[in-house]
């Protein structure tokens, strides 16, 4: 039995999330169906995490095991010939039998895209969150400062979330302007792992700060309460993109040119005080110096 690691990119608009669900189209379900068509046998595909309905992925790792005598490039070409056009296998590599796409990860990164403008962009539907009112980015960055670190994020998870460990290390938040066909503002979040809906609730709460519906300092109290009703609304799923899953470099190391990140920060790096970029890996929660 051999273990194969897939690097996927997919548009989540038509799907009910990653995980297989009865009578609903899912990313996992489509890949397992393609594998069965290809080999004649069922192969369980294990993802690096669950994405919600409508959420997109840019660089998503998943793995499966097979006794088939295929080469990596054969798996890639055959699967891409069978999968729908909104799911693409961008690379396949063989890994040790013990490898697990989720259990072996040491960090994850998501980006949330906002279209902050007076007029709606019809081409951005299901790919960003349209917010007509101007957002106060300075206030949002101040609020984000209170969220970076190791905390109990119970206030920022779905009310039905069954994850046994609500304490997460939110390592970094970046809020910046970007150039994209679908939006002009990004919020990037990196943590050791995330709770269900955590990124979308963080995004929704920070937007409420930007709209002056909340004070930045209220983030401290929201964290302390550990109560979902104290945080903001859950941001729409279409604006969320899985950006990266991190592994020890001796276990997984993708070539940089293979990884997709279409959301480039527009500010000059020498003017990084214009956007928020804090990291719990620093000795104190202070802006990164350029």
Coordinates of N, CA and C in Angstrom, one line a residue, residues 57-287:
X57 N -10.3 26.9 -2.1 CA -9.0 26.5 -1.7 C -8.0 26.7 -2.8
X58 N -6.9 27.3 -2.4 CA -5.8 27.6 -3.4 C -4.7 26.5 -3.4
X59 N -4.3 26.0 -2.2 CA -3.3 25.1 -2.1 C -3.7 24.1 -1.0
X60 N -4.5 23.1 -1.3 CA -5.1 22.2 -0.3 C -4.5 20.8 -0.4
X61 N -3.8 20.4 0.6 CA -3.3 19.0 0.6 C -4.3 18.0 1.1
X62 N -4.3 16.8 0.4 CA -5.1 15.7 0.8 C -4.4 14.4 0.4
X63 N -4.7 13.3 1.1 CA -3.9 12.1 0.7 C -4.8 10.9 0.7
X64 N -4.4 9.9 0.0 CA -5.1 8.6 -0.1 C -4.0 7.5 -0.2
X65 N -4.5 6.3 0.1 CA -3.6 5.1 0.0 C -4.1 4.2 -1.1
X66 N -3.2 3.6 -1.8 CA -3.6 2.7 -2.9 C -2.5 1.6 -3.2
X67 N -3.0 0.5 -3.6 CA -2.0 -0.6 -4.0 C -1.8 -0.6 -5.5
X68 N -2.5 0.4 -6.2 CA -2.3 0.5 -7.7 C -0.9 0.9 -8.0
X69 N -0.4 0.3 -9.1 CA 1.0 0.6 -9.5 C 1.1 1.8 -10.5
X70 N 0.6 2.9 -10.0 CA 0.7 4.1 -10.8 C 1.8 5.0 -10.4
X71 N 2.3 5.8 -11.3 CA 3.3 6.9 -11.0 C 2.5 8.1 -10.6
X72 N 3.2 9.1 -10.0 CA 2.6 10.3 -9.5 C 2.0 11.1 -10.7
X73 N 2.7 11.2 -11.8 CA 2.2 12.0 -12.9 C 1.0 11.3 -13.6
X74 N 0.9 10.0 -13.5 CA -0.3 9.2 -14.0 C -1.5 9.5 -13.2
X75 N -1.3 9.5 -11.8 CA -2.4 9.9 -11.0 C -2.9 11.3 -11.3
X76 N -2.0 12.2 -11.4 CA -2.4 13.6 -11.7 C -3.2 13.8 -13.0
X77 N -2.6 13.2 -14.0 CA -3.3 13.4 -15.4 C -4.6 12.7 -15.4
X78 N -4.7 11.5 -14.8 CA -5.9 10.7 -14.9 C -7.0 11.4 -14.1
X79 N -6.7 11.8 -12.9 CA -7.7 12.5 -12.0 C -8.2 13.8 -12.6
X80 N -7.3 14.5 -13.2 CA -7.7 15.8 -13.8 C -8.6 15.5 -15.0
X81 N -8.5 14.4 -15.7 CA -9.3 14.0 -16.8 C -10.7 13.6 -16.3
X82 N -10.9 13.2 -15.1 CA -12.1 12.8 -14.6 C -12.9 13.8 -13.7
X83 N -12.1 14.7 -13.1 CA -12.7 15.6 -12.1 C -13.5 16.7 -12.8
X84 N -14.4 17.4 -12.2 CA -15.1 18.5 -12.7 C -14.1 19.7 -12.9
X85 N -14.3 20.6 -13.8 CA -13.3 21.7 -14.1 C -13.1 22.6 -12.9
X86 N -13.9 22.6 -11.9 CA -13.7 23.5 -10.7 C -12.9 22.8 -9.6
X87 N -12.3 21.6 -9.9 CA -11.4 21.0 -9.0 C -10.2 20.5 -9.8
X88 N -9.0 21.0 -9.4 CA -7.8 20.6 -10.1 C -6.7 20.0 -9.2
X89 N -6.1 18.9 -9.7 CA -5.0 18.3 -9.0 C -3.7 18.9 -9.6
X90 N -3.0 19.7 -8.8 CA -1.9 20.5 -9.3 C -0.6 19.7 -9.1
X91 N -0.5 18.8 -8.2 CA 0.7 18.0 -8.0 C 0.3 16.7 -7.2
X92 N 1.1 15.7 -7.4 CA 1.0 14.4 -6.7 C 2.4 14.0 -6.3
X93 N 2.6 13.7 -5.0 CA 3.9 13.1 -4.6 C 3.6 11.9 -3.7
X94 N 4.6 11.0 -3.7 CA 4.4 9.9 -2.8 C 5.0 10.2 -1.4
X95 N 4.4 9.7 -0.4 CA 4.8 10.0 1.0 C 4.9 8.7 1.8
X96 N 5.6 8.7 2.9 CA 5.7 7.5 3.8 C 4.3 7.0 4.1
X97 N 4.1 5.7 4.4 CA 2.8 5.2 4.7 C 2.2 5.8 5.9
X98 N 3.0 6.3 6.8 CA 2.5 6.9 8.1 C 2.0 8.3 7.9
X99 N 2.2 8.9 6.7 CA 1.9 10.3 6.5 C 0.4 10.6 6.6
X100 N 0.0 11.7 7.2 CA -1.4 12.1 7.3 C -1.5 13.6 7.0
X101 N -2.3 14.0 6.0 CA -2.4 15.4 5.6 C -2.9 16.3 6.7
X102 N -3.7 15.8 7.6 CA -4.2 16.7 8.7 C -3.4 16.6 9.9
X103 N -3.1 15.4 10.4 CA -2.4 15.1 11.7 C -1.0 15.6 11.6
X104 N -0.4 15.6 10.5 CA 1.0 16.1 10.4 C 1.2 17.6 10.2
X105 N 0.1 18.3 10.0 CA 0.3 19.7 9.7 C 0.7 20.5 11.0
X106 N 1.4 21.5 10.9 CA 1.8 22.3 12.0 C 1.3 23.8 12.0
X107 N 0.5 24.1 10.9 CA -0.1 25.4 10.8 C -0.9 25.5 9.6
X108 N -1.9 26.5 9.6 CA -2.7 26.7 8.5 C -2.9 28.2 8.3
X109 N -3.1 28.6 7.0 CA -3.3 30.0 6.7 C -4.5 30.2 5.8
X110 N -5.3 31.1 6.1 CA -6.5 31.5 5.3 C -6.5 32.9 4.9
X111 N -7.1 33.3 3.9 CA -7.3 34.7 3.5 C -8.8 34.9 3.2
X112 N -9.2 36.1 3.7 CA -10.6 36.5 3.5 C -10.6 37.7 2.6
X113 N -11.4 37.7 1.5 CA -11.4 38.8 0.5 C -12.7 39.6 0.6
X114 N -12.5 40.9 0.7 CA -13.6 41.9 0.8 C -13.6 42.8 -0.4
X115 N -14.8 43.1 -1.0 CA -15.0 44.1 -2.0 C -15.6 45.3 -1.4
X116 N -14.8 46.3 -1.0 CA -15.3 47.5 -0.2 C -15.4 48.6 -1.2
X117 N -16.6 48.8 -1.7 CA -16.9 49.8 -2.8 C -18.3 50.1 -2.8
X118 N -18.6 51.3 -3.4 CA -20.0 51.7 -3.5 C -20.9 50.8 -4.4
X119 N -20.3 50.2 -5.4 CA -21.1 49.4 -6.3 C -20.7 47.9 -6.2
X120 N -21.7 47.1 -6.4 CA -21.4 45.6 -6.4 C -20.7 45.2 -7.7
X121 N -19.8 44.3 -7.5 CA -19.2 43.7 -8.7 C -19.8 42.4 -9.0
X122 N -20.6 42.3 -10.1 CA -21.4 41.0 -10.4 C -20.4 39.8 -10.6
X123 N -19.2 40.1 -11.0 CA -18.3 39.0 -11.3 C -17.6 38.4 -10.0
X124 N -17.8 39.2 -8.9 CA -17.2 38.8 -7.6 C -18.2 38.0 -6.7
X125 N -19.4 37.9 -7.2 CA -20.4 37.1 -6.5 C -19.9 35.7 -6.1
X126 N -20.0 35.4 -4.9 CA -19.6 34.1 -4.3 C -18.0 34.0 -4.3
X127 N -17.3 35.1 -4.5 CA -15.9 35.1 -4.4 C -15.3 36.2 -3.5
X128 N -16.2 37.0 -3.0 CA -15.8 38.0 -2.0 C -17.0 38.6 -1.3
X129 N -16.8 39.3 -0.2 CA -17.9 39.9 0.6 C -18.0 41.4 0.2
X130 N -19.1 41.8 -0.4 CA -19.3 43.1 -0.8 C -19.8 43.9 0.4
X131 N -19.1 45.0 0.8 CA -19.4 45.9 1.8 C -19.4 47.3 1.3
X132 N -20.5 48.0 1.3 CA -20.6 49.3 0.6 C -20.0 50.4 1.5
X133 N -20.3 50.4 2.8 CA -19.8 51.4 3.6 C -18.3 51.4 3.8
X134 N -17.6 52.5 3.8 CA -16.1 52.5 4.0 C -15.7 51.9 5.3
X135 N -14.7 51.1 5.3 CA -14.2 50.4 6.5 C -13.0 51.2 7.1
X136 N -13.0 51.3 8.4 CA -11.9 51.9 9.1 C -10.8 50.9 9.4
X137 N -9.8 50.9 8.5 CA -8.8 49.8 8.6 C -7.9 50.0 9.8
X138 N -7.7 51.2 10.2 CA -6.9 51.5 11.4 C -7.5 50.9 12.6
X139 N -8.8 51.0 12.8 CA -9.5 50.4 13.9 C -9.5 48.9 13.8
X140 N -9.7 48.4 12.6 CA -9.6 46.9 12.4 C -8.3 46.3 12.8
X141 N -7.2 47.0 12.5 CA -5.8 46.6 12.8 C -5.6 46.6 14.3
X142 N -6.1 47.7 14.9 CA -6.0 47.8 16.4 C -6.8 46.6 17.1
X143 N -8.0 46.3 16.6 CA -8.7 45.2 17.1 C -8.0 43.9 16.9
X144 N -7.4 43.7 15.8 CA -6.7 42.4 15.5 C -5.6 42.2 16.5
X145 N -5.0 43.3 17.0 CA -3.9 43.1 17.9 C -4.3 42.4 19.1
X146 N -5.5 42.5 19.6 CA -6.0 41.9 20.8 C -6.3 40.4 20.6
X147 N -6.4 40.0 19.3 CA -6.7 38.6 19.0 C -5.5 37.7 18.8
X148 N -4.4 38.2 18.5 CA -3.2 37.4 18.2 C -2.6 36.9 19.5
X149 N -2.4 35.6 19.5 CA -1.8 34.9 20.7 C -2.5 33.6 21.0
X150 N -2.2 33.0 22.1 CA -2.8 31.7 22.5 C -4.0 32.0 23.4
X151 N -5.2 31.7 22.9 CA -6.4 32.0 23.7 C -7.4 30.9 23.5
X152 N -8.4 31.0 24.4 CA -9.6 30.2 24.2 C -10.5 30.9 23.2
X153 N -10.7 30.4 22.0 CA -11.5 31.1 21.0 C -13.0 30.6 20.9
X154 N -13.5 30.2 22.1 CA -14.9 29.7 22.1 C -15.9 30.7 21.6
X155 N -15.6 32.0 21.8 CA -16.5 33.0 21.2 C -16.5 33.1 19.7
X156 N -15.4 32.5 19.1 CA -15.2 32.7 17.7 C -15.4 31.3 17.0
X157 N -16.2 30.5 17.5 CA -16.5 29.2 16.8 C -18.0 29.0 16.7
X158 N -18.3 28.2 15.7 CA -19.8 27.9 15.5 C -20.4 27.4 16.7
X159 N -21.7 27.7 17.0 CA -22.3 27.3 18.2 C -22.5 25.8 18.3
X160 N -22.5 25.1 17.1 CA -22.6 23.6 17.1 C -21.2 23.0 16.9
X161 N -20.1 23.7 17.0 CA -18.8 23.2 16.8 C -18.5 22.2 17.9
X162 N -18.0 21.0 17.5 CA -17.8 19.9 18.5 C -16.3 19.7 18.8
X163 N -15.4 20.6 18.3 CA -14.0 20.5 18.5 C -13.7 20.4 20.0
X164 N -12.9 19.5 20.5 CA -12.7 19.3 21.9 C -11.7 20.3 22.5
X165 N -10.9 21.0 21.7 CA -9.9 21.9 22.2 C -10.1 23.3 21.6
X166 N -10.7 24.2 22.4 CA -11.0 25.6 21.9 C -9.8 26.5 22.0
X167 N -8.7 26.1 22.6 CA -7.5 26.9 22.8 C -6.7 26.8 21.5
X168 N -6.5 27.9 20.8 CA -5.7 27.9 19.6 C -4.6 29.0 19.7
X169 N -3.6 28.8 18.9 CA -2.6 29.9 18.8 C -2.7 30.6 17.5
X170 N -3.4 31.8 17.6 CA -3.5 32.6 16.4 C -2.2 33.4 16.2
X171 N -1.4 33.0 15.3 CA 0.0 33.4 15.2 C 0.1 34.8 14.5
X172 N -0.8 35.0 13.6 CA -0.6 36.2 12.7 C -1.9 36.7 12.1
X173 N -2.1 38.0 12.0 CA -3.2 38.6 11.2 C -2.6 39.7 10.4
X174 N -3.0 39.7 9.1 CA -2.6 40.8 8.2 C -3.8 41.3 7.6
X175 N -4.0 42.7 7.7 CA -5.1 43.4 7.0 C -4.5 44.4 6.1
X176 N -4.8 44.2 4.8 CA -4.2 45.1 3.8 C -5.0 45.2 2.6
X177 N -4.7 46.3 1.8 CA -5.3 46.5 0.5 C -4.7 45.5 -0.5
X178 N -5.5 45.1 -1.5 CA -5.0 44.2 -2.5 C -5.5 44.6 -3.9
X179 N -4.9 44.0 -4.9 CA -5.4 44.2 -6.2 C -5.9 42.8 -6.7
X180 N -7.2 42.8 -7.0 CA -7.9 41.5 -7.4 C -9.1 41.9 -8.2
X181 N -9.5 41.0 -9.1 CA -10.7 41.2 -9.9 C -11.9 41.1 -9.0
X182 N -11.8 40.5 -7.8 CA -13.0 40.2 -7.0 C -13.0 41.0 -5.7
X183 N -12.0 41.7 -5.4 CA -12.0 42.5 -4.1 C -10.8 43.4 -4.0
X184 N -10.8 44.2 -3.0 CA -9.7 45.2 -2.8 C -9.1 45.2 -1.4
X185 N -9.6 44.3 -0.5 CA -9.1 44.2 0.9 C -9.0 42.8 1.3
X186 N -7.9 42.4 1.9 CA -7.7 41.1 2.4 C -7.5 41.1 3.9
X187 N -7.9 40.0 4.5 CA -7.5 39.7 5.9 C -6.9 38.3 5.9
X188 N -5.7 38.2 6.3 CA -5.0 36.8 6.3 C -4.9 36.4 7.8
X189 N -5.2 35.1 8.0 CA -5.1 34.6 9.4 C -4.3 33.3 9.4
X190 N -3.3 33.2 10.3 CA -2.5 32.0 10.4 C -2.6 31.5 11.9
X191 N -2.8 30.2 12.0 CA -2.8 29.6 13.4 C -2.3 28.2 13.3
X192 N -2.1 27.6 14.5 CA -1.7 26.2 14.5 C -2.9 25.3 13.9
X193 N -4.1 25.7 14.2 CA -5.3 25.1 13.6 C -6.5 26.1 14.0
X194 N -7.6 25.8 13.3 CA -8.8 26.7 13.5 C -10.0 25.8 13.9
X195 N -10.9 26.5 14.7 CA -12.2 25.9 15.0 C -13.2 26.1 13.8
X196 N -14.3 25.4 13.9 CA -15.3 25.5 12.8 C -15.8 27.0 12.8
X197 N -15.8 27.5 11.6 CA -16.2 28.9 11.3 C -15.4 30.0 11.9
X198 N -14.3 29.6 12.6 CA -13.4 30.6 13.3 C -13.0 31.7 12.5
X199 N -12.4 31.5 11.3 CA -11.9 32.5 10.5 C -13.1 33.5 10.0
X200 N -14.2 32.9 9.7 CA -15.3 33.7 9.2 C -15.9 34.6 10.3
X201 N -15.9 34.1 11.5 CA -16.4 34.8 12.7 C -15.4 35.9 13.0
X202 N -14.1 35.6 13.0 CA -13.1 36.7 13.2 C -13.2 37.8 12.1
X203 N -13.4 37.4 10.9 CA -13.5 38.4 9.8 C -14.8 39.2 10.0
X204 N -15.9 38.6 10.4 CA -17.1 39.3 10.6 C -17.1 40.3 11.7
X205 N -16.4 39.9 12.8 CA -16.2 40.7 14.0 C -15.3 41.9 13.7
X206 N -14.2 41.7 12.9 CA -13.3 42.8 12.6 C -14.0 43.8 11.6
X207 N -14.9 43.3 10.8 CA -15.6 44.2 9.9 C -16.5 45.0 10.7
X208 N -17.2 44.5 11.7 CA -18.0 45.3 12.6 C -17.3 46.4 13.3
X209 N -16.0 46.1 13.6 CA -15.1 47.2 14.1 C -14.9 48.2 13.1
X210 N -14.6 47.8 11.9 CA -14.4 48.7 10.7 C -15.6 49.6 10.4
X211 N -16.8 49.1 10.7 CA -18.0 49.8 10.4 C -18.4 50.6 11.7
X212 N -17.6 50.6 12.7 CA -17.8 51.4 13.9 C -19.0 50.9 14.7
X213 N -19.3 49.6 14.6 CA -20.4 49.0 15.4 C -19.8 48.4 16.7
X214 N -18.5 48.3 16.8 CA -17.8 47.8 18.0 C -16.5 48.6 18.2
X215 N -16.1 48.6 19.4 CA -14.8 49.2 19.7 C -13.7 48.1 19.6
X216 N -12.5 48.6 19.2 CA -11.4 47.6 19.0 C -11.1 46.9 20.3
X217 N -11.1 47.6 21.4 CA -10.8 47.0 22.7 C -11.8 46.0 23.2
X218 N -13.0 46.0 22.6 CA -14.0 45.0 23.0 C -13.5 43.5 22.7
X219 N -12.5 43.4 21.9 CA -12.0 42.0 21.5 C -11.6 41.3 22.8
X220 N -11.0 42.0 23.7 CA -10.6 41.4 25.0 C -11.7 40.8 25.8
X221 N -12.8 41.6 25.9 CA -14.0 41.1 26.6 C -14.6 39.9 25.9
X222 N -14.7 40.0 24.5 CA -15.3 38.9 23.8 C -14.5 37.6 24.0
X223 N -13.2 37.6 24.0 CA -12.4 36.4 24.3 C -12.7 35.9 25.7
X224 N -12.8 36.8 26.7 CA -13.0 36.4 28.1 C -14.3 35.7 28.3
X225 N -15.3 36.2 27.6 CA -16.7 35.6 27.8 C -16.8 34.2 27.3
X226 N -16.1 33.8 26.3 CA -16.2 32.4 25.7 C -17.6 32.1 25.3
X227 N -18.3 33.1 24.7 CA -19.7 33.0 24.3 C -19.9 33.4 22.9
X228 N -20.3 32.5 22.0 CA -20.5 32.8 20.6 C -21.4 34.0 20.4
X229 N -22.3 34.3 21.2 CA -23.3 35.4 21.0 C -22.6 36.8 21.2
X230 N -21.4 36.8 21.8 CA -20.7 38.1 22.1 C -19.9 38.5 20.9
X231 N -19.6 37.6 20.0 CA -18.8 38.0 18.8 C -19.7 38.4 17.6
X232 N -19.1 38.8 16.5 CA -19.9 39.4 15.4 C -20.5 38.3 14.5
X233 N -21.0 38.7 13.4 CA -21.7 37.8 12.5 C -20.6 36.9 11.8
X234 N -21.1 35.8 11.3 CA -20.2 34.9 10.5 C -20.2 35.5 9.1
X235 N -19.0 35.8 8.6 CA -18.8 36.4 7.3 C -19.2 35.4 6.2
X236 N -19.7 35.8 5.1 CA -20.2 34.9 4.0 C -19.0 33.9 3.6
X237 N -19.4 32.7 3.3 CA -18.4 31.7 3.0 C -17.6 32.0 1.7
X238 N -18.3 32.7 0.7 CA -17.6 32.9 -0.6 C -16.4 33.7 -0.6
X239 N -16.2 34.5 0.5 CA -15.0 35.3 0.6 C -13.8 34.6 1.2
X240 N -13.9 33.4 1.6 CA -12.9 32.7 2.3 C -12.1 31.7 1.4
X241 N -10.8 31.8 1.5 CA -9.9 31.0 0.7 C -8.9 30.3 1.6
X242 N -8.8 29.0 1.5 CA -7.7 28.3 2.2 C -6.4 28.6 1.4
X243 N -5.4 29.1 2.1 CA -4.2 29.6 1.4 C -3.0 28.6 1.5
X244 N -2.8 28.1 2.7 CA -1.7 27.2 2.9 C -1.9 26.3 4.1
X245 N -1.3 25.1 4.0 CA -1.1 24.2 5.1 C 0.4 23.9 5.3
X246 N 0.9 24.2 6.5 CA 2.3 24.1 6.8 C 2.6 22.7 7.4
X247 N 3.8 22.2 7.0 CA 4.3 20.9 7.5 C 5.8 21.1 7.8
X248 N 6.4 20.2 8.6 CA 7.8 20.3 8.8 C 8.5 20.1 7.4
X249 N 9.5 20.9 7.1 CA 10.0 21.0 5.8 C 10.7 19.7 5.3
X250 N 11.1 18.8 6.3 CA 11.6 17.5 5.9 C 10.5 16.5 5.5
X251 N 9.3 16.9 5.7 CA 8.1 16.0 5.4 C 7.4 16.5 4.1
X252 N 7.1 17.8 4.0 CA 6.5 18.3 2.8 C 7.2 19.6 2.5
X253 N 7.6 19.8 1.3 CA 8.2 21.0 0.8 C 7.8 21.3 -0.6
X254 N 6.8 22.0 -0.9 CA 6.3 22.3 -2.2 C 7.2 23.3 -2.9
X255 N 7.6 23.2 -4.2 CA 8.3 24.2 -4.9 C 7.5 25.5 -4.8
X256 N 8.1 26.7 -4.5 CA 7.4 27.9 -4.4 C 6.6 28.3 -5.7
X257 N 7.2 27.9 -6.8 CA 6.5 28.3 -8.1 C 5.2 27.5 -8.2
X258 N 5.0 26.5 -7.4 CA 3.8 25.6 -7.6 C 2.6 26.2 -6.8
X259 N 2.9 27.0 -5.7 CA 1.9 27.5 -4.8 C 1.2 28.8 -5.4
X260 N -0.1 28.8 -5.2 CA -0.9 29.9 -5.7 C -1.2 30.9 -4.6
X261 N -1.0 32.2 -4.9 CA -1.4 33.3 -4.0 C -1.7 34.5 -4.8
X262 N -2.9 34.7 -5.3 CA -3.2 35.8 -6.2 C -3.4 37.1 -5.5
X263 N -3.4 37.1 -4.2 CA -3.8 38.3 -3.4 C -2.5 39.0 -2.9
X264 N -2.0 39.9 -3.7 CA -0.8 40.6 -3.4 C -1.1 42.0 -2.6
X265 N -0.4 42.2 -1.6 CA -0.5 43.4 -0.8 C 0.0 44.6 -1.7
X266 N -0.8 45.7 -1.7 CA -0.5 46.8 -2.6 C 0.4 47.8 -2.0
X267 N 0.5 47.9 -0.6 CA 1.3 48.8 0.1 C 2.8 48.5 -0.2
X268 N 3.6 49.6 -0.2 CA 5.1 49.4 -0.3 C 5.5 48.8 1.0
X269 N 6.4 47.8 0.9 CA 6.9 47.1 2.1 C 7.6 48.1 3.1
X270 N 8.1 49.2 2.6 CA 8.7 50.2 3.4 C 7.7 51.0 4.2
X271 N 6.5 50.8 3.9 CA 5.4 51.6 4.6 C 4.5 50.6 5.3
X272 N 5.1 49.6 5.9 CA 4.3 48.5 6.5 C 3.4 49.0 7.7
X273 N 3.7 50.2 8.2 CA 2.9 50.7 9.3 C 1.5 51.0 8.8
X274 N 1.3 51.0 7.5 CA 0.0 51.3 6.9 C -1.0 50.1 7.0
X275 N -0.4 48.9 7.3 CA -1.3 47.8 7.5 C -0.8 47.0 8.7
X276 N -1.8 46.2 9.2 CA -1.5 45.4 10.4 C -0.8 44.1 10.2
X277 N 0.2 43.8 10.9 CA 0.9 42.6 10.8 C 1.6 42.2 12.1
X278 N 0.9 41.5 13.0 CA 1.4 41.1 14.3 C 1.6 39.6 14.3
X279 N 2.5 39.2 15.1 CA 2.8 37.8 15.2 C 3.0 37.4 16.7
X280 N 2.4 36.3 17.1 CA 2.6 35.8 18.5 C 4.0 35.2 18.6
X281 N 4.7 35.0 17.5 CA 6.0 34.5 17.6 C 7.0 35.5 17.9
X282 N 6.6 36.8 17.9 CA 7.5 37.9 18.4 C 7.5 38.0 19.9
X283 N 8.5 38.7 20.5 CA 8.5 38.7 21.9 C 7.4 39.5 22.5
X284 N 6.9 40.5 21.7 CA 5.8 41.3 22.2 C 4.9 41.6 21.0
X285 N 3.6 41.9 21.2 CA 2.7 42.2 20.1 C 2.9 43.6 19.6
X286 N 3.9 43.8 18.8 CA 4.2 45.1 18.3 C 4.3 44.9 16.8
X287 N 4.0 46.0 16.0 CA 4.1 45.9 14.5 C 5.5 45.4 14.1

